[in-house]
mmCIF file with all atom_site columns, N, CA and C in Angstrom:
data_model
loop_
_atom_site.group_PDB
_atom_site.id
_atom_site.type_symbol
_atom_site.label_atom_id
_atom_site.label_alt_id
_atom_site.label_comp_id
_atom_site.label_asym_id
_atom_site.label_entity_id
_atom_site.label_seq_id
_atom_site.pdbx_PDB_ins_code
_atom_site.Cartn_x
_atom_site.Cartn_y
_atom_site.Cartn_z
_atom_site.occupancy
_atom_site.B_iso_or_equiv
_atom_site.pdbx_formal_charge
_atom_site.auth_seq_id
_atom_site.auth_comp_id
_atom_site.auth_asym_id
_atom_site.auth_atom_id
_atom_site.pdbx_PDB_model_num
ATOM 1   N N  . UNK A 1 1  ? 0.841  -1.169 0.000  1.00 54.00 ? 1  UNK A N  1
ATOM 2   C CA . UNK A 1 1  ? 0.000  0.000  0.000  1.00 54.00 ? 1  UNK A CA 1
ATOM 3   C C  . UNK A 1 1  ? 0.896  1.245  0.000  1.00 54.00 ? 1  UNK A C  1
ATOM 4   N N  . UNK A 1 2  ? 0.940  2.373  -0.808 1.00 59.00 ? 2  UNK A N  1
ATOM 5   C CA . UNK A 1 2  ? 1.364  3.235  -0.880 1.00 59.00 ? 2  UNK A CA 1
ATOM 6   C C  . UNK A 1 2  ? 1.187  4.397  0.481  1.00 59.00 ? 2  UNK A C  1
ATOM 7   N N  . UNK A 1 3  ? 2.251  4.682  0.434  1.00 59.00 ? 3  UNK A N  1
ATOM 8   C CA . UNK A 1 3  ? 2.166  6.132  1.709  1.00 59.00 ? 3  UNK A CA 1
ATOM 9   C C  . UNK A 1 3  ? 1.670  7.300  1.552  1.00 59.00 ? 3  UNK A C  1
ATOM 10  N N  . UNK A 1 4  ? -0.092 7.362  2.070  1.00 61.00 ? 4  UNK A N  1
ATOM 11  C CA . UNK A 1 4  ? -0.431 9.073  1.652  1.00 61.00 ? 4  UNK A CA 1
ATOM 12  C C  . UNK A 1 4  ? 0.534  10.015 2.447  1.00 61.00 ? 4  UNK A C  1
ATOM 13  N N  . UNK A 1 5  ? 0.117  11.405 2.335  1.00 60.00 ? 5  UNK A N  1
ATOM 14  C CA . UNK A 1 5  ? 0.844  12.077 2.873  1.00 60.00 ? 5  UNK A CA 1
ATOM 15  C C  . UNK A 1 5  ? 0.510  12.167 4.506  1.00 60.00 ? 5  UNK A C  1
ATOM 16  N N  . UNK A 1 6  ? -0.787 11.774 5.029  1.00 59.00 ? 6  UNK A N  1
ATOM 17  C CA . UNK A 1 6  ? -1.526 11.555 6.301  1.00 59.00 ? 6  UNK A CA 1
ATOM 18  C C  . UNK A 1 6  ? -0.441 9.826  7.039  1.00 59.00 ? 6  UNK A C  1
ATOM 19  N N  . UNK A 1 7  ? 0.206  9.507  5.966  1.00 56.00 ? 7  UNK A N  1
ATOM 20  C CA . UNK A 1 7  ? 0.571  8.117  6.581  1.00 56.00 ? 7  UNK A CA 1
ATOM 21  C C  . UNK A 1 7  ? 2.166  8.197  6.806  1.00 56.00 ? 7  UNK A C  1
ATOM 22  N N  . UNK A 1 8  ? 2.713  9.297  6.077  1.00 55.00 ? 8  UNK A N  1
ATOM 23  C CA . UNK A 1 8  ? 4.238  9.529  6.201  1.00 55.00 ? 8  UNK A CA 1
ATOM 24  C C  . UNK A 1 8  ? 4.505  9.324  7.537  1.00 55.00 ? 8  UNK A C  1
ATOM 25  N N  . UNK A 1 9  ? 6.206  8.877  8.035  1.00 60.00 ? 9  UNK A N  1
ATOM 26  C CA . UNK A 1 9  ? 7.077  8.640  8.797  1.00 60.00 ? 9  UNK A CA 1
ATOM 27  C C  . UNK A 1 9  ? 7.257  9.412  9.238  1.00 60.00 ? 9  UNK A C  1
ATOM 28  N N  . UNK A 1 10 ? 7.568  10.290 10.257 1.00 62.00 ? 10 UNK A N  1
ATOM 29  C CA . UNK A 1 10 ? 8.407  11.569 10.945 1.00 62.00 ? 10 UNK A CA 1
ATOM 30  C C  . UNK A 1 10 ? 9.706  11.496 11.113 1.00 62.00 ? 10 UNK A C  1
ATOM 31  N N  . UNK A 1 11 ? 10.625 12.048 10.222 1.00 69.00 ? 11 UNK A N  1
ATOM 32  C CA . UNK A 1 11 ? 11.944 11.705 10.743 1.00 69.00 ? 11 UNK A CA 1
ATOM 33  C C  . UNK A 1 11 ? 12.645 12.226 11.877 1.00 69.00 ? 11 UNK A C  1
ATOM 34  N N  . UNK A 1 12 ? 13.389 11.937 12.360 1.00 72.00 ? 12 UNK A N  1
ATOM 35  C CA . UNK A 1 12 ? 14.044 12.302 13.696 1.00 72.00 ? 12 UNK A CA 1
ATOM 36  C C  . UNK A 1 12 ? 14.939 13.339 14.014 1.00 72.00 ? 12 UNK A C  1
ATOM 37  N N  . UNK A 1 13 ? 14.812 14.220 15.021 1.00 76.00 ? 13 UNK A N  1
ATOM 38  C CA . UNK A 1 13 ? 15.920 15.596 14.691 1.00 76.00 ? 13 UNK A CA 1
ATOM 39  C C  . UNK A 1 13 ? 15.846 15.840 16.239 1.00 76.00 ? 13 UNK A C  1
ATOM 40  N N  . UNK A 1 14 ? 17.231 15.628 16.324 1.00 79.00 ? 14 UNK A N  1
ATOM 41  C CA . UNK A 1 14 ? 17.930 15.733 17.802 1.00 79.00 ? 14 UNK A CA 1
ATOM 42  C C  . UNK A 1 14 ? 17.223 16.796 18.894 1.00 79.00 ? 14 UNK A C  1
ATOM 43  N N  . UNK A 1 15 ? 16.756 18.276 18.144 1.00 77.00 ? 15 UNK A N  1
ATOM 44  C CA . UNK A 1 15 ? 16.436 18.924 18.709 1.00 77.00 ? 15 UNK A CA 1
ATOM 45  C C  . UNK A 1 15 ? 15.069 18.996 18.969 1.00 77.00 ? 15 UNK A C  1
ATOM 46  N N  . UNK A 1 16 ? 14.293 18.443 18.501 1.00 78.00 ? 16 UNK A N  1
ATOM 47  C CA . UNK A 1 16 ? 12.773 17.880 18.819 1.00 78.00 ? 16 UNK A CA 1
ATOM 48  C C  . UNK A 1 16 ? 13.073 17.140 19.790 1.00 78.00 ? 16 UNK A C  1
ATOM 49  N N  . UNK A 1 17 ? 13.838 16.163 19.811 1.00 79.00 ? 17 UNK A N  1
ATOM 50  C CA . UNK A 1 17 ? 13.701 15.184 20.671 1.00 79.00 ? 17 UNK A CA 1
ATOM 51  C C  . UNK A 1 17 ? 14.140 16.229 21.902 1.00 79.00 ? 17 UNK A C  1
ATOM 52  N N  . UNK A 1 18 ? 15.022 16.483 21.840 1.00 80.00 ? 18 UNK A N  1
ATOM 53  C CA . UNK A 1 18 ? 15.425 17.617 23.066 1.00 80.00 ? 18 UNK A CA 1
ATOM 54  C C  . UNK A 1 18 ? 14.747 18.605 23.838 1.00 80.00 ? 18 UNK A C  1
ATOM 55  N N  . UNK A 1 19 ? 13.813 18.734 22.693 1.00 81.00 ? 19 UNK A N  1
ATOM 56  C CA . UNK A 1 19 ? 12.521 19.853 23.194 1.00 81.00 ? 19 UNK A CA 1
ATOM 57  C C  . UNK A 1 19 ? 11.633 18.818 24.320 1.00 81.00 ? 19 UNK A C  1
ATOM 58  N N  . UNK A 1 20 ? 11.361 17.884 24.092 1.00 82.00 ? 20 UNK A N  1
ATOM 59  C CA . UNK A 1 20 ? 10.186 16.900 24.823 1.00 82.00 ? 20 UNK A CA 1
ATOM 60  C C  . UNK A 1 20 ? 10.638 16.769 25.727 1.00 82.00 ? 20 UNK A C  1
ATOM 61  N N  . UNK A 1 21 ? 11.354 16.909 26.690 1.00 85.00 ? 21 UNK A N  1
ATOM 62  C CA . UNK A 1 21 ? 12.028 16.484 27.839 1.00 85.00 ? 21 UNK A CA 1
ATOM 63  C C  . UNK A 1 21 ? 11.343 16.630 28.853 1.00 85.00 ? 21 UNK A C  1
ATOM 64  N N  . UNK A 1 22 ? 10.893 16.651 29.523 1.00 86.00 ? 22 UNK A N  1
ATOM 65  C CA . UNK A 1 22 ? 10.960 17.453 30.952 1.00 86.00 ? 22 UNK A CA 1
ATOM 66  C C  . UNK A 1 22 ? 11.418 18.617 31.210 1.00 86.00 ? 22 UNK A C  1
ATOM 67  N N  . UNK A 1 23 ? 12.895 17.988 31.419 1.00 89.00 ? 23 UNK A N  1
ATOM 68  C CA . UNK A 1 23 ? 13.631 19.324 31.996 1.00 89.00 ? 23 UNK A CA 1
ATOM 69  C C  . UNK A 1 23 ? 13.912 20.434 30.963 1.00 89.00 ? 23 UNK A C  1
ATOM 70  N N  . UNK A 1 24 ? 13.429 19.936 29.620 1.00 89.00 ? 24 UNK A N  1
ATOM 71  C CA . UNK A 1 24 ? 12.992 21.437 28.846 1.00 89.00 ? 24 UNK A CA 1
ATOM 72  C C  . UNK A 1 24 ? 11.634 22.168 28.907 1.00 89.00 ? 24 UNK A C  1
ATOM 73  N N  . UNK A 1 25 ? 10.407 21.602 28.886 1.00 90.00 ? 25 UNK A N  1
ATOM 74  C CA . UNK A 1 25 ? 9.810  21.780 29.647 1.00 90.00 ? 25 UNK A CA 1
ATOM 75  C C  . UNK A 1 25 ? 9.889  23.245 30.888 1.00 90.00 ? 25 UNK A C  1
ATOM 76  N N  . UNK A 1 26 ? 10.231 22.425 32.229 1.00 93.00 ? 26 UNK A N  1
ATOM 77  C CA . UNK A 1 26 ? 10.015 23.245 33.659 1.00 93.00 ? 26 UNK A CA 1
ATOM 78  C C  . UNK A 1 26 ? 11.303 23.898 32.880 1.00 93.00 ? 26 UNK A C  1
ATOM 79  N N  . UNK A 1 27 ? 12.654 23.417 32.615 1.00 94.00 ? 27 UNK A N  1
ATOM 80  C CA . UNK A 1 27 ? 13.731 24.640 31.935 1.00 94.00 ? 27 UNK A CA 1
ATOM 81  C C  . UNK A 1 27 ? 13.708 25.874 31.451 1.00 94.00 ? 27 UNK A C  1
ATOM 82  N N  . UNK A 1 28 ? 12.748 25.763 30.422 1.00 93.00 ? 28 UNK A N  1
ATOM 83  C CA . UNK A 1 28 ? 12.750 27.027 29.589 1.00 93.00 ? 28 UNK A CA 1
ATOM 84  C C  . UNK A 1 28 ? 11.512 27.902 30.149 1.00 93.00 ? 28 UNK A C  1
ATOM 85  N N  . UNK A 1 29 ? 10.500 27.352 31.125 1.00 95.00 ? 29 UNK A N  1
ATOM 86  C CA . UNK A 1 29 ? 9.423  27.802 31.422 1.00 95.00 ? 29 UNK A CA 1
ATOM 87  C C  . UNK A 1 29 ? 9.981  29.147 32.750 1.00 95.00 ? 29 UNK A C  1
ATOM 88  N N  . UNK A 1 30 ? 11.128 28.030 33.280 1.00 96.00 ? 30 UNK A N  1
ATOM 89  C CA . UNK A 1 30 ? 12.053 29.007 34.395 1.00 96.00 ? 30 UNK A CA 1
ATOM 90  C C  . UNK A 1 30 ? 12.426 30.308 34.115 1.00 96.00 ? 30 UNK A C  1
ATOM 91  N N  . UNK A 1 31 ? 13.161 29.850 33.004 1.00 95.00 ? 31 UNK A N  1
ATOM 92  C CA . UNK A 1 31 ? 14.220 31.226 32.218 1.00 95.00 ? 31 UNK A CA 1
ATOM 93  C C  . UNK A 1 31 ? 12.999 32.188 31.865 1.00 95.00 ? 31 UNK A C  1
ATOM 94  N N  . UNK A 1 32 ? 12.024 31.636 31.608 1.00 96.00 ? 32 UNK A N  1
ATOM 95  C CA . UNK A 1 32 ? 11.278 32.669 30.790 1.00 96.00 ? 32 UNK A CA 1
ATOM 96  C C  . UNK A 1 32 ? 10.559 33.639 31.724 1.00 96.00 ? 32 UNK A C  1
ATOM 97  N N  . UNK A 1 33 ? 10.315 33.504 33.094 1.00 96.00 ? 33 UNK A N  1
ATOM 98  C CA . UNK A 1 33 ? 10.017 33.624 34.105 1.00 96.00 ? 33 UNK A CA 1
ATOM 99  C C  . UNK A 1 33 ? 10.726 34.669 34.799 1.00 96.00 ? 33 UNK A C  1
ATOM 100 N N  . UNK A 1 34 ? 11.969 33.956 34.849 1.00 96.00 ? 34 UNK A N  1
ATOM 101 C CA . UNK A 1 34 ? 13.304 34.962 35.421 1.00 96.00 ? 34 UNK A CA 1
ATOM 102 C C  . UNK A 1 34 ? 13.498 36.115 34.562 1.00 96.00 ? 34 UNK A C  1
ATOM 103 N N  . UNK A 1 35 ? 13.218 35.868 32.988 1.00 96.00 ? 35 UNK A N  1
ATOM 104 C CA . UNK A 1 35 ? 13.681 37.323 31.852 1.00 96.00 ? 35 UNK A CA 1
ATOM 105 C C  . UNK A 1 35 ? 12.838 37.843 32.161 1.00 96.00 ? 35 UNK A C  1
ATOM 106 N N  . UNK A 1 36 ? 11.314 37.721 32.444 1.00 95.00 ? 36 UNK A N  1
ATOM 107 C CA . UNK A 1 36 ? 10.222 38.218 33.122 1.00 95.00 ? 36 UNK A CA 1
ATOM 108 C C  . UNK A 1 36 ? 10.635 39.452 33.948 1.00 95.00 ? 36 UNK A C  1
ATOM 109 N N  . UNK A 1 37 ? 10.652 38.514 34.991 1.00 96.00 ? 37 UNK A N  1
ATOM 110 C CA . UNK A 1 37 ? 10.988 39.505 36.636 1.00 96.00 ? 37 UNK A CA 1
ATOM 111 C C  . UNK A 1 37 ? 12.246 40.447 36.423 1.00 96.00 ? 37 UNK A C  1
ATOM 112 N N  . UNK A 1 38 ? 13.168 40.192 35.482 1.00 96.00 ? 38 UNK A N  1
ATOM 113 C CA . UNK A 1 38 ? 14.407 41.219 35.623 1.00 96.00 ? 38 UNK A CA 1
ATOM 114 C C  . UNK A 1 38 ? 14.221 42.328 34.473 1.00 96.00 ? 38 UNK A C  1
ATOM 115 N N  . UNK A 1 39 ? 12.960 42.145 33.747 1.00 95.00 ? 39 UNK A N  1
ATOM 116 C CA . UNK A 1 39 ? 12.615 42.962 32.316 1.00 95.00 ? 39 UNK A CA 1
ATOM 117 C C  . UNK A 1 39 ? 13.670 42.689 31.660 1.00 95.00 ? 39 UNK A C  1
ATOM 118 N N  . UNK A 1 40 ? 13.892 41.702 30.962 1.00 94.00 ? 40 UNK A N  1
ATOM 119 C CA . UNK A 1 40 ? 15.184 41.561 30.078 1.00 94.00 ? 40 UNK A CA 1
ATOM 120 C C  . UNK A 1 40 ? 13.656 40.742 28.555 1.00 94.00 ? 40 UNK A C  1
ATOM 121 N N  . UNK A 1 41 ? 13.242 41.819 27.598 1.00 95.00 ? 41 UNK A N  1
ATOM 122 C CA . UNK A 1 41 ? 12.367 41.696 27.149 1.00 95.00 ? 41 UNK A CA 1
ATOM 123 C C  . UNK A 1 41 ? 12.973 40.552 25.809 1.00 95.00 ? 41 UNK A C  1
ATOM 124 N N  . UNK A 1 42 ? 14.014 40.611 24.894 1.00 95.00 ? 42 UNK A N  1
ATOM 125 C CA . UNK A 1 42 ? 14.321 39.902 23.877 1.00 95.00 ? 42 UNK A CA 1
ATOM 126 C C  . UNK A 1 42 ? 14.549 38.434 24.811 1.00 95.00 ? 42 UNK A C  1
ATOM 127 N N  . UNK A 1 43 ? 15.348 38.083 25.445 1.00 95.00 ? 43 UNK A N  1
ATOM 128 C CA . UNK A 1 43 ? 15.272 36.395 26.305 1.00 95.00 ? 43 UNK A CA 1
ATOM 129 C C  . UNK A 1 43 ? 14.394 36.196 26.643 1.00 95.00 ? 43 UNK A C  1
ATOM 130 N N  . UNK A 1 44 ? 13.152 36.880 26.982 1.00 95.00 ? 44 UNK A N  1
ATOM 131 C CA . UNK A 1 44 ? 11.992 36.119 27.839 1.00 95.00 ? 44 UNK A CA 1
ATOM 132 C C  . UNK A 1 44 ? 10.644 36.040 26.388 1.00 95.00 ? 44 UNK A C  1
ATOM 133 N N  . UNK A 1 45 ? 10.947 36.731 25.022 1.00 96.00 ? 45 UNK A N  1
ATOM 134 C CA . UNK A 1 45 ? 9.770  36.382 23.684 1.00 96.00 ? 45 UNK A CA 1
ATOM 135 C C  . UNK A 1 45 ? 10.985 34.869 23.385 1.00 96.00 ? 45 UNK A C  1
ATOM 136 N N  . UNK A 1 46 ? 12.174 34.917 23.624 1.00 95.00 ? 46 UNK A N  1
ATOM 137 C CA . UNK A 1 46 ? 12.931 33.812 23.262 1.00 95.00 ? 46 UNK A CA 1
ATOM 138 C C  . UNK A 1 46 ? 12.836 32.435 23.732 1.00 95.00 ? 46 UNK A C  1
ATOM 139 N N  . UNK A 1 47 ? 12.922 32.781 24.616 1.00 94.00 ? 47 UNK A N  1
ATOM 140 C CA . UNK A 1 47 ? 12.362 31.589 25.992 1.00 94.00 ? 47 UNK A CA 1
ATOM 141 C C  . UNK A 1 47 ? 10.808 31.308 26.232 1.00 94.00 ? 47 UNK A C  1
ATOM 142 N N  . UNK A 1 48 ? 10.293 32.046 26.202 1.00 95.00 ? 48 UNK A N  1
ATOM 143 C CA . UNK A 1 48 ? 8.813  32.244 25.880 1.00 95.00 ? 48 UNK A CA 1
ATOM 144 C C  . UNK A 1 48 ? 8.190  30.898 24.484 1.00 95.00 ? 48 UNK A C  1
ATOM 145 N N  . UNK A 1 49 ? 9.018  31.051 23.509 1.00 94.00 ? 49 UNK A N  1
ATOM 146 C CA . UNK A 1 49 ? 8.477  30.634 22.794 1.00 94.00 ? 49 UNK A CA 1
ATOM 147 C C  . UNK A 1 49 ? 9.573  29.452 22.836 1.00 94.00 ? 49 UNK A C  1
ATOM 148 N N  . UNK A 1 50 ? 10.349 29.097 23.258 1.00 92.00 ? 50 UNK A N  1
ATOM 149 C CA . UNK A 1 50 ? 11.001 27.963 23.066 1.00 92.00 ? 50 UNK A CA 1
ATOM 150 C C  . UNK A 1 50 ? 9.962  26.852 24.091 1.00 92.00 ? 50 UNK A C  1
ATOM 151 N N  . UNK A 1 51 ? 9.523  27.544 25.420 1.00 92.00 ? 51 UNK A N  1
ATOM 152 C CA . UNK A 1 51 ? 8.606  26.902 26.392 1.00 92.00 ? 51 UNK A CA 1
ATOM 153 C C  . UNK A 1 51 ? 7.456  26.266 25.767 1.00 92.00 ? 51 UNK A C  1
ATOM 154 N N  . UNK A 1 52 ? 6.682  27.437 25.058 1.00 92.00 ? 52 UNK A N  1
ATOM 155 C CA . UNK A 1 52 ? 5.642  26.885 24.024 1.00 92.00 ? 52 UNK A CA 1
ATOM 156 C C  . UNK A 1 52 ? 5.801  25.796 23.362 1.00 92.00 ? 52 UNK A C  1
ATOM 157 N N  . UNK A 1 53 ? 7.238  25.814 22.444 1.00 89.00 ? 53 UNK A N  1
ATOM 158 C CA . UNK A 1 53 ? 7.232  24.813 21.670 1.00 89.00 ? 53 UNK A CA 1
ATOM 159 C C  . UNK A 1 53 ? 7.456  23.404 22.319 1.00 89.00 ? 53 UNK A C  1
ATOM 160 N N  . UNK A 1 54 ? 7.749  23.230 23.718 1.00 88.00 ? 54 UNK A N  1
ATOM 161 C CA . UNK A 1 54 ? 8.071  22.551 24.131 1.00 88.00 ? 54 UNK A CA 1
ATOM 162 C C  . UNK A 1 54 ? 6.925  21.494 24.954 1.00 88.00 ? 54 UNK A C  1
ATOM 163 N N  . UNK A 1 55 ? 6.263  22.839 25.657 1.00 88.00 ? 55 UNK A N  1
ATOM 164 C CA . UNK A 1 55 ? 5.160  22.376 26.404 1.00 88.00 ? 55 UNK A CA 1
ATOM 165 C C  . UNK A 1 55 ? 4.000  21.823 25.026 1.00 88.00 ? 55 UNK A C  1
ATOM 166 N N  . UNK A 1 56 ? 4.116  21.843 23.857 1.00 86.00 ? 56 UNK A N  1
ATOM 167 C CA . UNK A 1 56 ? 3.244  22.231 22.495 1.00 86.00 ? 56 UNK A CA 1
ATOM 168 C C  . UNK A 1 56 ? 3.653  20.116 21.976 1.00 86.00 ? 56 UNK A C  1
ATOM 169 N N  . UNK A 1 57 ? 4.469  19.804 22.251 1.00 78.00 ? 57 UNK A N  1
ATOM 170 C CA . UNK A 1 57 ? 4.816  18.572 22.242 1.00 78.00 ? 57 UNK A CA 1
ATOM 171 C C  . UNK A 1 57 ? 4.834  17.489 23.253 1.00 78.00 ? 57 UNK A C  1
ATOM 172 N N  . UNK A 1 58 ? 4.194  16.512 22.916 1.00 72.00 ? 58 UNK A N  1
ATOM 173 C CA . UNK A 1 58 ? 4.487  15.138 23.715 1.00 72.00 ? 58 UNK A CA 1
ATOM 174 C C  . UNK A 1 58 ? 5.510  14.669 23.998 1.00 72.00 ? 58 UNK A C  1
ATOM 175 N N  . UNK A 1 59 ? 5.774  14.080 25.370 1.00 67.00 ? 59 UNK A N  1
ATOM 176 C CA . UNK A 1 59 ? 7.122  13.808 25.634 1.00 67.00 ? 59 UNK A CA 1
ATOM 177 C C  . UNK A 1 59 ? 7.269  12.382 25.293 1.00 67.00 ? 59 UNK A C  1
ATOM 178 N N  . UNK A 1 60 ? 6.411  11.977 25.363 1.00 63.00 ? 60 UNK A N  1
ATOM 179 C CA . UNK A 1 60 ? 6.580  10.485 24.427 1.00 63.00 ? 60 UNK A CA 1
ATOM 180 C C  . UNK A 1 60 ? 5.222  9.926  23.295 1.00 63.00 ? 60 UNK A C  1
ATOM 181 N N  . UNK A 1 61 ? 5.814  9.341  22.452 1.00 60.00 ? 61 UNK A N  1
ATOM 182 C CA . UNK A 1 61 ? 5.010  8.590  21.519 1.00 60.00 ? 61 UNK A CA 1
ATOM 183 C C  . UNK A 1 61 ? 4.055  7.366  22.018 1.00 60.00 ? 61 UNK A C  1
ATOM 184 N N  . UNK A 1 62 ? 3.073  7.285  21.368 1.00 59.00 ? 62 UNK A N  1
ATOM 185 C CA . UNK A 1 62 ? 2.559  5.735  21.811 1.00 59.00 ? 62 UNK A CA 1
ATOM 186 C C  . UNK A 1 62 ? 3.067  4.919  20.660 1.00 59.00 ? 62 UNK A C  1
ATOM 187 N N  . UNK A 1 63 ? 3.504  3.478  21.264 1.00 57.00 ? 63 UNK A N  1
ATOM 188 C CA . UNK A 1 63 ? 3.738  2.882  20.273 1.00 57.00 ? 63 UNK A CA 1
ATOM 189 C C  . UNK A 1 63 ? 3.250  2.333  19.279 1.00 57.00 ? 63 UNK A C  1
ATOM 190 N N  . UNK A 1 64 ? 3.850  2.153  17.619 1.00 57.00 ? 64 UNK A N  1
ATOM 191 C CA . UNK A 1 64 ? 3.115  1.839  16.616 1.00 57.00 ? 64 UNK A CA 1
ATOM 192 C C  . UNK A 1 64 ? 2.337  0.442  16.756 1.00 57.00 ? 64 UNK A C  1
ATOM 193 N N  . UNK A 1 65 ? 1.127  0.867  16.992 1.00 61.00 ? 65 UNK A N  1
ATOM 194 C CA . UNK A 1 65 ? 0.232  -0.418 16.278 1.00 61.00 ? 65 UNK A CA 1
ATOM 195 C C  . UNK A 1 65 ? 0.654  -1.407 14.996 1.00 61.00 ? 65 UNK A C  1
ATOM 196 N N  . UNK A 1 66 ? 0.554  -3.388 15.680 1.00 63.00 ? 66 UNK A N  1
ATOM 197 C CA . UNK A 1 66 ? 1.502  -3.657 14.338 1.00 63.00 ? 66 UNK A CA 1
ATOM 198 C C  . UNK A 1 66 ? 0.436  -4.451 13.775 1.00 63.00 ? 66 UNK A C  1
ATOM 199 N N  . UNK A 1 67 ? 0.436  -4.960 12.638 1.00 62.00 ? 67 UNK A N  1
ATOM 200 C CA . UNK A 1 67 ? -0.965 -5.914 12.153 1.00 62.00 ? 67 UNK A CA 1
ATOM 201 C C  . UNK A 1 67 ? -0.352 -7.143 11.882 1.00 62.00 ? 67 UNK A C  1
#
């Protein structure tokens, strides 16, 4: 059976995986927090959105269903 585009593979990139963590996660949620409180405005839209992307992902997959 051919691969629609709904059925494609995700390939793997170190820094995705890096994003899902945990400790990136509560990590970047910290920093963003701290650029907050000290008004340091460019690190905390930086951190800000690195948190997003982070908290924006699953930290783990379920595994593939096999037939």
């Amino acid at each position: 059976m051919a691969r629609t585009p709904a059925r494609r593979t995700r390939s793997y990139s170190p820094l995705t995986a890096t994003l899902r963590t945990p400790l990136a996660r509560y990590g970047f949620t910290a920093l963003a927090l701290l650029a907050l409180t000290t008004a340091q405005t460019g690190p905390f839209l930086i951190t800000t959105a690195l948190a997003a992307y982070a908290w924006r992902n699953p930290t783990s997959r379920r595994p593939r269903r096999r037939r």
